[in-house]
Coordinates of C-alpha atoms in Angstrom, one line a residue:
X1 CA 102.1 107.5 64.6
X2 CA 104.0 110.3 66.5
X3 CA 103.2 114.1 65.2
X4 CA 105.4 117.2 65.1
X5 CA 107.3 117.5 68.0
X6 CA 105.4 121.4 67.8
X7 CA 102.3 120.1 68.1
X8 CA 103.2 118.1 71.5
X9 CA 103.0 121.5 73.9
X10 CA 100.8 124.2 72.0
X11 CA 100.9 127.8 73.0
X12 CA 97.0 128.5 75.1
X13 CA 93.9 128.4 73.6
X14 CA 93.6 132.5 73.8
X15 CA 96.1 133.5 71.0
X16 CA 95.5 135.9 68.6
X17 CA 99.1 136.6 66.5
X18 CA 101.5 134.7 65.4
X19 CA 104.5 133.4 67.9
X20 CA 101.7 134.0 71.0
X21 CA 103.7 132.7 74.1
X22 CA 102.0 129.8 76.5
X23 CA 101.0 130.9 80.3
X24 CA 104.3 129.4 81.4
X25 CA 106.7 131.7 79.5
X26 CA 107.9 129.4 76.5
X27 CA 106.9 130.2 72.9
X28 CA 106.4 127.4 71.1
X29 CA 103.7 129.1 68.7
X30 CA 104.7 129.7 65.0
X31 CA 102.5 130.3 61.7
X32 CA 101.7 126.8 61.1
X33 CA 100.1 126.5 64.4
X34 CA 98.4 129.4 65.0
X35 CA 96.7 129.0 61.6
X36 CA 96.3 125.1 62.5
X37 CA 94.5 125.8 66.0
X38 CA 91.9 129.1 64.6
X39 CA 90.0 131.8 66.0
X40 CA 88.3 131.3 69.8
X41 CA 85.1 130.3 69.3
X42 CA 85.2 128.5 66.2
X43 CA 83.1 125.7 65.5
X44 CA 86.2 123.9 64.3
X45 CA 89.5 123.9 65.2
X46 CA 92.2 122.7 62.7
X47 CA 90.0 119.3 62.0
X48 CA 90.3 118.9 66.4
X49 CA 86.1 118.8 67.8
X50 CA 85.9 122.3 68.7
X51 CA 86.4 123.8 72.5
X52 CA 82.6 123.5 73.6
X53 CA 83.2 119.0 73.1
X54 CA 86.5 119.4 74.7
X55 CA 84.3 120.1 78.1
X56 CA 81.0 119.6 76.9
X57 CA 81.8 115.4 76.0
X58 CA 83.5 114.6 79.2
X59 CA 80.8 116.6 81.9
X60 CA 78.1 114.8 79.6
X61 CA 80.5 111.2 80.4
X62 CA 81.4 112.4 83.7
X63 CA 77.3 113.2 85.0
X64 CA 76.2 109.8 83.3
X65 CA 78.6 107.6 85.4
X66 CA 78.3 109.8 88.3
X67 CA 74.6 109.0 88.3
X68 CA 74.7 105.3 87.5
X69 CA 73.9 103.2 90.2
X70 CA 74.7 106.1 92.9
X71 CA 71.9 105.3 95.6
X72 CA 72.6 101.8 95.4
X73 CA 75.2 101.3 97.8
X74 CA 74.7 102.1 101.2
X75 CA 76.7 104.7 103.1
X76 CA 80.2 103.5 104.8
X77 CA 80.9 104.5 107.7
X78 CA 83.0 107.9 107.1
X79 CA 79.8 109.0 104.7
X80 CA 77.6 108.2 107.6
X81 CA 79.8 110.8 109.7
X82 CA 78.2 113.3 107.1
X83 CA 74.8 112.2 107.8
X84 CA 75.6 112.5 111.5
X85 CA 75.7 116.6 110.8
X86 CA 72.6 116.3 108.5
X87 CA 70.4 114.8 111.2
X88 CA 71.3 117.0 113.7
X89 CA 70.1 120.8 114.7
X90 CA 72.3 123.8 113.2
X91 CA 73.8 124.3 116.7
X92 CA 74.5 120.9 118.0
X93 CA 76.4 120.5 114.6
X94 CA 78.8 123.1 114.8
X95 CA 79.2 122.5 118.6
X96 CA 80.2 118.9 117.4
X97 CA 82.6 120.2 114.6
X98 CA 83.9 122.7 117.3
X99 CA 84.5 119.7 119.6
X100 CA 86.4 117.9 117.5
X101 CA 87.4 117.6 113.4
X102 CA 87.7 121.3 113.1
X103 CA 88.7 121.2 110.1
X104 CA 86.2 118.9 108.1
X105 CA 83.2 122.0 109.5
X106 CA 83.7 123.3 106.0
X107 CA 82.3 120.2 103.9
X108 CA 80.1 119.4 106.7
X109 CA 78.3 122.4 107.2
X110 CA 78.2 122.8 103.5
X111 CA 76.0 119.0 103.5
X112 CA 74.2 120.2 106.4
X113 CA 73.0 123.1 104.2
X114 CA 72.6 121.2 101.2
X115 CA 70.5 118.7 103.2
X116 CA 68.3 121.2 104.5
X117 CA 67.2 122.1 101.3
X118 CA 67.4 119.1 98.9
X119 CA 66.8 116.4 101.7
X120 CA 69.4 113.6 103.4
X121 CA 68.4 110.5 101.3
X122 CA 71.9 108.6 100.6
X123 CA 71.5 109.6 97.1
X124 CA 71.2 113.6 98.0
X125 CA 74.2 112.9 100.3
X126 CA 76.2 112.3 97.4
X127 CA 75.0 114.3 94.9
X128 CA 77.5 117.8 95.6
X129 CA 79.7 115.0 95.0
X130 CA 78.3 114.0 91.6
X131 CA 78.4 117.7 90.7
X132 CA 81.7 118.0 91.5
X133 CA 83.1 115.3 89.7
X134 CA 81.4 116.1 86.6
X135 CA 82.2 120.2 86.4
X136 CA 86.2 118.8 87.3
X137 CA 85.9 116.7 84.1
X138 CA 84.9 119.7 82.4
X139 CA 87.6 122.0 83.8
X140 CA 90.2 119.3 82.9
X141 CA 89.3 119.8 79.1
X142 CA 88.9 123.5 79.4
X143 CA 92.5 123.6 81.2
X144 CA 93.6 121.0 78.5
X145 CA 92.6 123.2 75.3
X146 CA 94.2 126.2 77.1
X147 CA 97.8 124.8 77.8
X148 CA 97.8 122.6 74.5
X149 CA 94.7 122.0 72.1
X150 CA 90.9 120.8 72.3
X151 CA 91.7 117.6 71.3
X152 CA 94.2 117.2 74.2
X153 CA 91.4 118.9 76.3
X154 CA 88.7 116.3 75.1
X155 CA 91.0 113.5 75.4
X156 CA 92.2 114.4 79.1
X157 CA 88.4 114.8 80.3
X158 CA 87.2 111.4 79.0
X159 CA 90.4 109.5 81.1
X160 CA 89.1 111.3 84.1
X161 CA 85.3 110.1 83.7
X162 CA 86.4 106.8 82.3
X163 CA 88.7 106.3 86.0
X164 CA 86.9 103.7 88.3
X165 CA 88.3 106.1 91.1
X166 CA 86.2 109.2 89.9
X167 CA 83.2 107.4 89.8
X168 CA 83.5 105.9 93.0
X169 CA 84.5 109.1 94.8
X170 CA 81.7 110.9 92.8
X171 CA 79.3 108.9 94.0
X172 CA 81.1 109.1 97.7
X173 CA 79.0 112.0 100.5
X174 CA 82.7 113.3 101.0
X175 CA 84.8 115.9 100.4
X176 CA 87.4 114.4 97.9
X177 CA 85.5 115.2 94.8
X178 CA 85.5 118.4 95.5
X179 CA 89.2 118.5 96.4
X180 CA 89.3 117.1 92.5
X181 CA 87.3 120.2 91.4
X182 CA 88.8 123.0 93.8
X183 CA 92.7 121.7 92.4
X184 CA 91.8 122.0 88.9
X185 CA 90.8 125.1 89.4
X186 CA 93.7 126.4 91.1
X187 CA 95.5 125.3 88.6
X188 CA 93.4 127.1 85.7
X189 CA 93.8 130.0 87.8
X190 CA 97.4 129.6 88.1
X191 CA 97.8 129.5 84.2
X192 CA 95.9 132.6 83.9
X193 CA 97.8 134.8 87.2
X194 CA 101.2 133.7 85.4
X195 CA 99.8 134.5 81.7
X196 CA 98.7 137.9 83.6
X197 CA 99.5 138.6 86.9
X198 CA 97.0 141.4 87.7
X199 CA 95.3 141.4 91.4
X200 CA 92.1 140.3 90.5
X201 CA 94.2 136.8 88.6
X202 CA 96.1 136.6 92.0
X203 CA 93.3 136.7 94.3
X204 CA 91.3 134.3 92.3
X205 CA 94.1 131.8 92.8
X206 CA 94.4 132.6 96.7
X207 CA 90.8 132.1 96.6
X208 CA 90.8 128.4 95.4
X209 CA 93.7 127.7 97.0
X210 CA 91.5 128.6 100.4
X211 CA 88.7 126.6 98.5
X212 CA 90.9 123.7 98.1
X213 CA 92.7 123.6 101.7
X214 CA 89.1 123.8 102.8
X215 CA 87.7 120.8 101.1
X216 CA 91.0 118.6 102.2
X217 CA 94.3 120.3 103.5
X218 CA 96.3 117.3 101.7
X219 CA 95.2 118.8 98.5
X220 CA 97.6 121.8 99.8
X221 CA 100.1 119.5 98.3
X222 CA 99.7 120.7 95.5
X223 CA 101.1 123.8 96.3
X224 CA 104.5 122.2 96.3
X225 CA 104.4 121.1 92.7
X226 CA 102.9 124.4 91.3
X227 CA 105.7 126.7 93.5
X228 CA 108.6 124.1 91.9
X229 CA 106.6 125.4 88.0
X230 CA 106.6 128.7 88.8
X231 CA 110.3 128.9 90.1
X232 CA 111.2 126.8 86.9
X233 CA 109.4 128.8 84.5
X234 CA 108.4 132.0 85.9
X235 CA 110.9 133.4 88.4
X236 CA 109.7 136.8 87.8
X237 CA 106.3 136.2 89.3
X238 CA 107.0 134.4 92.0
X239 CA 106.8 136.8 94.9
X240 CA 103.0 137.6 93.4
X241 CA 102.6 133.9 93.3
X242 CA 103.7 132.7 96.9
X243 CA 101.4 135.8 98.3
X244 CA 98.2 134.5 96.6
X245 CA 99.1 130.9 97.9
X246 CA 100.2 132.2 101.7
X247 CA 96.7 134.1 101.6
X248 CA 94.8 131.1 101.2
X249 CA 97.1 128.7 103.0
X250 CA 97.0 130.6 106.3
X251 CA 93.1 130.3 107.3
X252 CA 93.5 126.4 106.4
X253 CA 96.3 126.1 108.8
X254 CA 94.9 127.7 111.3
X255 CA 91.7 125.4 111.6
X256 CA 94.4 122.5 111.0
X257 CA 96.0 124.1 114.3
X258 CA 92.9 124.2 116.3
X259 CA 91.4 121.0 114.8
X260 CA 93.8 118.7 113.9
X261 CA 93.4 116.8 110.5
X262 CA 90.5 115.8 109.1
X263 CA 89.5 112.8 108.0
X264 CA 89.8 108.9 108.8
X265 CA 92.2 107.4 110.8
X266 CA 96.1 108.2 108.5
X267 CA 99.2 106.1 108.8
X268 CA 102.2 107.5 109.8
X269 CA 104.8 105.5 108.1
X270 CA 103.4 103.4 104.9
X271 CA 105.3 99.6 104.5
X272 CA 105.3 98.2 101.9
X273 CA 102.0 96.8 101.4
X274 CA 100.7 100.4 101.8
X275 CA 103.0 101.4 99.2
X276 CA 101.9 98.7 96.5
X277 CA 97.9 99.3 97.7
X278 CA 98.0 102.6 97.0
X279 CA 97.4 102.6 93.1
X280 CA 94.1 101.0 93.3
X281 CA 93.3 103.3 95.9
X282 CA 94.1 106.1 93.5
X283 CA 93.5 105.4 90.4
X284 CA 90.2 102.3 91.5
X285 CA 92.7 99.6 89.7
X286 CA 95.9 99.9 90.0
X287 CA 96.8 98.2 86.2
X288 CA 95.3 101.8 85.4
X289 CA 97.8 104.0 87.5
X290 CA 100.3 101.6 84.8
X291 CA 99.0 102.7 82.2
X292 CA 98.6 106.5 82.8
X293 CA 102.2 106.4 84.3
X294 CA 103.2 104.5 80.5
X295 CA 101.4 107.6 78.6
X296 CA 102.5 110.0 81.0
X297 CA 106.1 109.2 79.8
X298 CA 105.3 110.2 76.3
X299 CA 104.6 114.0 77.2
X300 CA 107.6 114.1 79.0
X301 CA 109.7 116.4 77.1
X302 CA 109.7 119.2 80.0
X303 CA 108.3 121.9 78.0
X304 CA 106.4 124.0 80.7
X305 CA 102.6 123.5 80.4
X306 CA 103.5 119.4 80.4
X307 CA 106.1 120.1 83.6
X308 CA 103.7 121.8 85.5
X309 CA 101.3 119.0 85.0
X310 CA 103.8 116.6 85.7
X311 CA 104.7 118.5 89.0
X312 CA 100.8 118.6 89.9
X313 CA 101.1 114.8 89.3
X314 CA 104.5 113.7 91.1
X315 CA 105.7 116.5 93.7
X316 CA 102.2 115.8 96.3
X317 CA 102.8 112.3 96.6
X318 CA 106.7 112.6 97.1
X319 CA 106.0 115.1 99.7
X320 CA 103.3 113.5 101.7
X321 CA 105.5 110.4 101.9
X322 CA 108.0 112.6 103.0
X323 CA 105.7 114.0 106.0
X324 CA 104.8 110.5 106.6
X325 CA 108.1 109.4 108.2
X326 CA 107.4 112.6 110.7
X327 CA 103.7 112.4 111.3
X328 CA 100.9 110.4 110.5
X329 CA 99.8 111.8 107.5
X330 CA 99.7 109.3 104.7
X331 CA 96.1 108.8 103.4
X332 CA 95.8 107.7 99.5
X333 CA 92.8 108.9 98.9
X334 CA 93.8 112.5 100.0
X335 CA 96.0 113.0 96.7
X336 CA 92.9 112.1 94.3
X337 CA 93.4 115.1 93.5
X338 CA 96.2 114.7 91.6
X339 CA 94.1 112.7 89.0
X340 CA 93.3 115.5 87.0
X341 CA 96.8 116.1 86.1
X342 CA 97.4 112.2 85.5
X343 CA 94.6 112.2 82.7
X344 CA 96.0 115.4 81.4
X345 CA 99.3 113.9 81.1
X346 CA 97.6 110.8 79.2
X347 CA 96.0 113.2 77.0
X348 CA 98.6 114.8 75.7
X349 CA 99.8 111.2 75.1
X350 CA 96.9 110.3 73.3
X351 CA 96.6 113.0 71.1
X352 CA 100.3 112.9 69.5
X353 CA 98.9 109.2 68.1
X354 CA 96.1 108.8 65.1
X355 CA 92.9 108.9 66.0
X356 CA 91.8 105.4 65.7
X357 CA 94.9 104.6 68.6
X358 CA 93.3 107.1 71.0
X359 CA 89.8 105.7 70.4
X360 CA 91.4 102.0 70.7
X361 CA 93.2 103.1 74.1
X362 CA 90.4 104.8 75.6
X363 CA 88.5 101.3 74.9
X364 CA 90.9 99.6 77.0
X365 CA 90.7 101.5 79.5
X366 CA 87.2 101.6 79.7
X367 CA 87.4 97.7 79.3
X368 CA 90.2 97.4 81.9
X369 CA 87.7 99.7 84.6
X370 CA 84.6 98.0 84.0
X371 CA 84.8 95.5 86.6
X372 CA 85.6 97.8 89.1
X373 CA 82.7 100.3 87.8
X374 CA 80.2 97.0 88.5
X375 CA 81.2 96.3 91.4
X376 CA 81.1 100.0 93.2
X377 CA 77.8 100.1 92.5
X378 CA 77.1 96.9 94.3
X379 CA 74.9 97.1 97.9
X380 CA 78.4 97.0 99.1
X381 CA 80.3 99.2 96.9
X382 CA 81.3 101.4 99.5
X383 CA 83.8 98.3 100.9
X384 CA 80.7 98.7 104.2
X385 CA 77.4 96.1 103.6
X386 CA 75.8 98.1 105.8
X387 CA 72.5 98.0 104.8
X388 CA 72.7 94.6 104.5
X389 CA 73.9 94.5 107.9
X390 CA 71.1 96.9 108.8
X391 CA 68.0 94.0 107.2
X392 CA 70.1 91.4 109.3
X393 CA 68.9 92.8 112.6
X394 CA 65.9 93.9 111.7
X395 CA 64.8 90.2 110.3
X396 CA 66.4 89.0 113.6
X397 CA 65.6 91.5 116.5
X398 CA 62.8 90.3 119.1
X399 CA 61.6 92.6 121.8
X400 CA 63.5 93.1 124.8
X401 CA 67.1 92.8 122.4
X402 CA 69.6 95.5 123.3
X403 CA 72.7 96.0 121.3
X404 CA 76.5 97.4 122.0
X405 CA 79.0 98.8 119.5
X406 CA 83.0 99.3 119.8
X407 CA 84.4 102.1 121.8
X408 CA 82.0 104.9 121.8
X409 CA 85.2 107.4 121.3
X410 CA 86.4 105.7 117.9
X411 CA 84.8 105.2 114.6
X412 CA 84.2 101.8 115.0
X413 CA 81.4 102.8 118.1
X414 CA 80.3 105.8 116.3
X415 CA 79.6 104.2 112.9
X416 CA 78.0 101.5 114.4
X417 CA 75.4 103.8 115.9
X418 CA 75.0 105.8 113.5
X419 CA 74.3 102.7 110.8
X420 CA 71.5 101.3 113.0
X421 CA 70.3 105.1 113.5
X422 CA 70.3 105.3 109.8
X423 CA 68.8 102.4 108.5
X424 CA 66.6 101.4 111.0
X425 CA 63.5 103.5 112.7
X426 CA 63.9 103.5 116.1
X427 CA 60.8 101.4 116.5
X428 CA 62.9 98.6 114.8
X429 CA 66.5 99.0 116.1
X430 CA 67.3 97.2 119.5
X431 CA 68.0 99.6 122.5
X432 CA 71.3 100.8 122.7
X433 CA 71.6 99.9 126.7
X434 CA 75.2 101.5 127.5
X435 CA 74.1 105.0 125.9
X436 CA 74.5 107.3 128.7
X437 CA 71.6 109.3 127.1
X438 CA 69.1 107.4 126.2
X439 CA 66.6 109.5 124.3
X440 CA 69.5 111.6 122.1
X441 CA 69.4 110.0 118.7
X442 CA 73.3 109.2 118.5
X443 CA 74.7 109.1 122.1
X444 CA 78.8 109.4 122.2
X445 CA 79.2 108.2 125.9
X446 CA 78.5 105.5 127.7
X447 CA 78.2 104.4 130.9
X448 CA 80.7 102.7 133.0
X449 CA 78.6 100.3 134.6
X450 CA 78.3 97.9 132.1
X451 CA 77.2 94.4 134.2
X452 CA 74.2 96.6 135.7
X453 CA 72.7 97.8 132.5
X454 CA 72.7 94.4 130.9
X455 CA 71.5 93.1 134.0
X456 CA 67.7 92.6 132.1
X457 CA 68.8 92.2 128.7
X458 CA 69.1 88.2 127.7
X459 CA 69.8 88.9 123.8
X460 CA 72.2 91.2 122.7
X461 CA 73.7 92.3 119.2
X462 CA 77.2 93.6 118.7
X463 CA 78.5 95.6 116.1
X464 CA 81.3 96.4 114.8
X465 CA 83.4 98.0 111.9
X466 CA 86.1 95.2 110.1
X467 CA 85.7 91.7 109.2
X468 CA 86.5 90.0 112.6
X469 CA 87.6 86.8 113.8
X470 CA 86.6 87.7 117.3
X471 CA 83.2 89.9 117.4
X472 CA 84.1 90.4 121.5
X473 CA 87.8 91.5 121.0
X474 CA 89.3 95.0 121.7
X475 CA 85.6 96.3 123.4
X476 CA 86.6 99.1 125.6
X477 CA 86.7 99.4 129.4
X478 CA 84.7 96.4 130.9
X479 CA 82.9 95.2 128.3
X480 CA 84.6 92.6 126.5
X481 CA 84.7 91.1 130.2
X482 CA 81.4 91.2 130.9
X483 CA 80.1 89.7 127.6
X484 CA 82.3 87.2 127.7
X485 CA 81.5 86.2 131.3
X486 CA 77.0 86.6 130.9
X487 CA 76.6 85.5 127.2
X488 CA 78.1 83.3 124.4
X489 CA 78.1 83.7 121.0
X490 CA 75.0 82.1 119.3
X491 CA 75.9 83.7 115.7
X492 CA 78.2 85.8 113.7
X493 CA 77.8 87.6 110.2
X494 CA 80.4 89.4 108.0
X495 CA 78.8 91.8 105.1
X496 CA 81.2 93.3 103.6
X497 CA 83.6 95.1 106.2
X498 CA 81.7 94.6 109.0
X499 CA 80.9 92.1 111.7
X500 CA 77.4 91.1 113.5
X501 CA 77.0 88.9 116.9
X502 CA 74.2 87.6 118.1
X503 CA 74.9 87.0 122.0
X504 CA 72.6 85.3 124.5
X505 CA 72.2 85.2 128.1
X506 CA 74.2 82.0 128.7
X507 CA 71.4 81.1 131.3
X508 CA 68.9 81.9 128.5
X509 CA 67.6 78.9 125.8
X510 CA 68.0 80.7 122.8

């Protein structure tokens, strides 16, 4: 079942002579394998699909997922924080970036753009995304066939696609699938700065290091496992190497600086129940980070393209969880990018077995996702119902109705508003009677005076963010008070991760 231990790590795809060295220093080539792998741009490559299907095959795979079911769900409420920027003017946008997540301006001017031109339908939201996701699938073969052969290429790019967690993510109006794209890139450049280190090699690899700090600074994780490669493999270049990354760390930091992190809400310490969820957060189900971490173990022998992947794989979440006991940094779904390297690793796996195994694994994974690739494309695939939540009110809403939301200063106020704003013309949407600006499309203050704006409102709806016993509980400053002195609770719905109250004047009927 098991081939030639040479055959495991293959020098790069570019070879043209015998013995060729791999971009990480080690030759592993010899006669039988440079005649085995062929010329570049052959059609076939020692009886392997040739290099255009070890790209070609999984961006095809990659596109068609991306784009199944992709405008059903509606948008959560950190997607809807994108829309915010869409819906707004050039300059109230960046004076809102400015203000506060200074470091998410990137992404979110780039959607502001991108909605200017292609439109800011929840489908065109997502759709950078989508293309994202499906040129990273085609990198990850393209970086497969380079460090070890098409086949591992082809193999590596279809475990991406076939991932629940790249679909979902694809289809996600957020940053993290191009995290996915900018780290596979850094890591293609990488291979080819340390193959070659000339400037141009070095400052394409600052330049997507920039690109990927830019899209998420936890993907400057990965940083940590390609310095431990380079000092393992390549000491000589590692002065060039730690230049290129320092020029595209140091504008990242400095928005982090003035900005903060971006993002939602991180913990600072995980327990354990953080820990054990954070496989399904990863990988979409967590049997599925099992199984990768299984074949993973099979390209273990630490020859240096497979260590470096390996690094890419293990050193960012050991570090972030080492960050995490200082400051409150740990967020799952800010090391997706490490996925790439996970499917590489199975890859490899994969393609040291006979064919018909790798086809028969690749089923089962596929057959292990699928339940998880149905239900993400669900109205409430997002883990928010809110357009569901949205058609409640508007089936429900009489004239006169006002509606509150959470603290105005927290997501759970600011999605709220912006969901209604979304979903519901303004025409159909009760009046948002504690905005402190009442014609502005999504107020962020409110008043204080709570008891005297209600004072003519006898139905109310309250929402919120989270499935919650008590619709009323945690409501900043007077509010909880007030609503639980003039109204009672006359309903309560939970779609999916949300909560709506009906409330009525308690002098009122109905």
């Amino acid at each position: 079942m098991l081939k030639d231990a040479d055959t495991i790590v293959l020098p790069r795809l570019r070879q043209a002579a015998v013995g060729a060295e791999d971009p990480w220093g080690e030759g592993h080539g010899d006669a039988g394998s440079a005649g085995r792998r062929g010329a570049p741009g052959s059609t076939a490559v020692g009886g392997h699909r040739s290099p255009v299907a070890a790209w070609l095959v999984p961006a095809l795979l990659m596109a068609a997922l991306s784009a199944s079911g992709a405008g059903v769900p509606g948008l959560g409420g950190d997607e809807l924080a994108t829309w915010r920027t869409t819906a707004a003017s050039w300059r109230e946008t960046w004076s809102t970036l400015r203000a506060g997540d200074l470091p998410a301006a990137p992404y979110h001017l780039l959607a502001r753009a991108w909605a200017e031109a292609l439109g800011a339908s929840d489908l065109a939201l997502r759709a950078p995304s989508m293309l994202a996701m499906t040129a990273a699938a085609a990198l990850v073969g393209v970086l497969g066939a380079r460090l070890f052969t098409p086949r591992v290429g082809l193999l590596a790019g279809v475990l991406l696609a076939l991932l629940p967690a790249s679909s979902r993510y694809a289809q996600e109006a957020q940053p993290y699938a191009l995290a996915v794209l900018a780290a596979v890139l850094a890591t293609l450049s990488l291979a080819r700065a340390v193959d070659r280190p000339t400037l141009w090699r070095c400052a394409a690899y600052g330049a997507s290091v920039l690109a990927l700090g830019l899209c998420h600074v936890h993907g400057l994780l990965l940083l940590a496992g390609h310095g431990w490669a380079v000092l393992a493999f390549r000491r000589a270049v590692a002065g060039r190497w730690l230049a290129a990354a320092c020029l595209g760390v140091l504008p990242v930091v400095a928005l982090a600086r003035l900005g903060g992190l971006p993002g939602p809400p991180a913990a600072r310490v995980p327990d354990l129940a953080a820990l054990a969820a954070a496989p399904r957060e990863l990988f979409g189900v967590a049997a599925l980070g099992a199984v990768l971490f299984g074949l993973a173990l099979f390209s273990l022998p630490l020859r240096s393209a497979a260590a470096v992947l390996t690094a890419w794989a293990v050193v960012p979440p050991l570090a972030l969880l080492l960050l995490a006991q200082v400051a409150p940094v740990w967020l799952p779904q800010g090391l997706l990018f490490t996925l790439p390297a996970w499917a590489t690793l199975g890859g490899v796996a994969l393609a040291r077995a006979r064919p018909g195994w790798s086809v028969a694994v690749l089923a089962a994974i596929a057959l292990v996702g699928a339940p998880a690739q149905v239900a993400l494309r669900e109205p409430d695939g997002h883990q928010q119902a809110t357009r569901q939540l949205a058609a409640i009110v508007e089936r429900g809403m009489r004239p006169g109705d006002g509606v509150v939301y959470g603290p105005a200063d927290t997501a759970d106020g600011r999605a709220g508003r912006d969901l209604l704003a979304r979903y519901l013309p303004a025409a159909r949407r009760p009046a948002d009677v504690l905005a402190r600006d009442a014609g502005g499309p999504r107020p962020a203050a409110e008043r204080a005076d709570v008891g005297d704006c209600l004072r003519d409102t006898r139905r109310l709806w309250v929402v919120r963010l989270g499935e919650r016993a008590d619709p009323l509980h945690g409501m900043a400053g007077d509010k909880e008070r007030v609503l639980r002195t003039a109204y009672r609770v006359a309903q309560v719905w939970r779609p999916t991760g949300l909560t709506l109250a009906l409330l009525v004047d308690r002098g009122a009927g109905g």
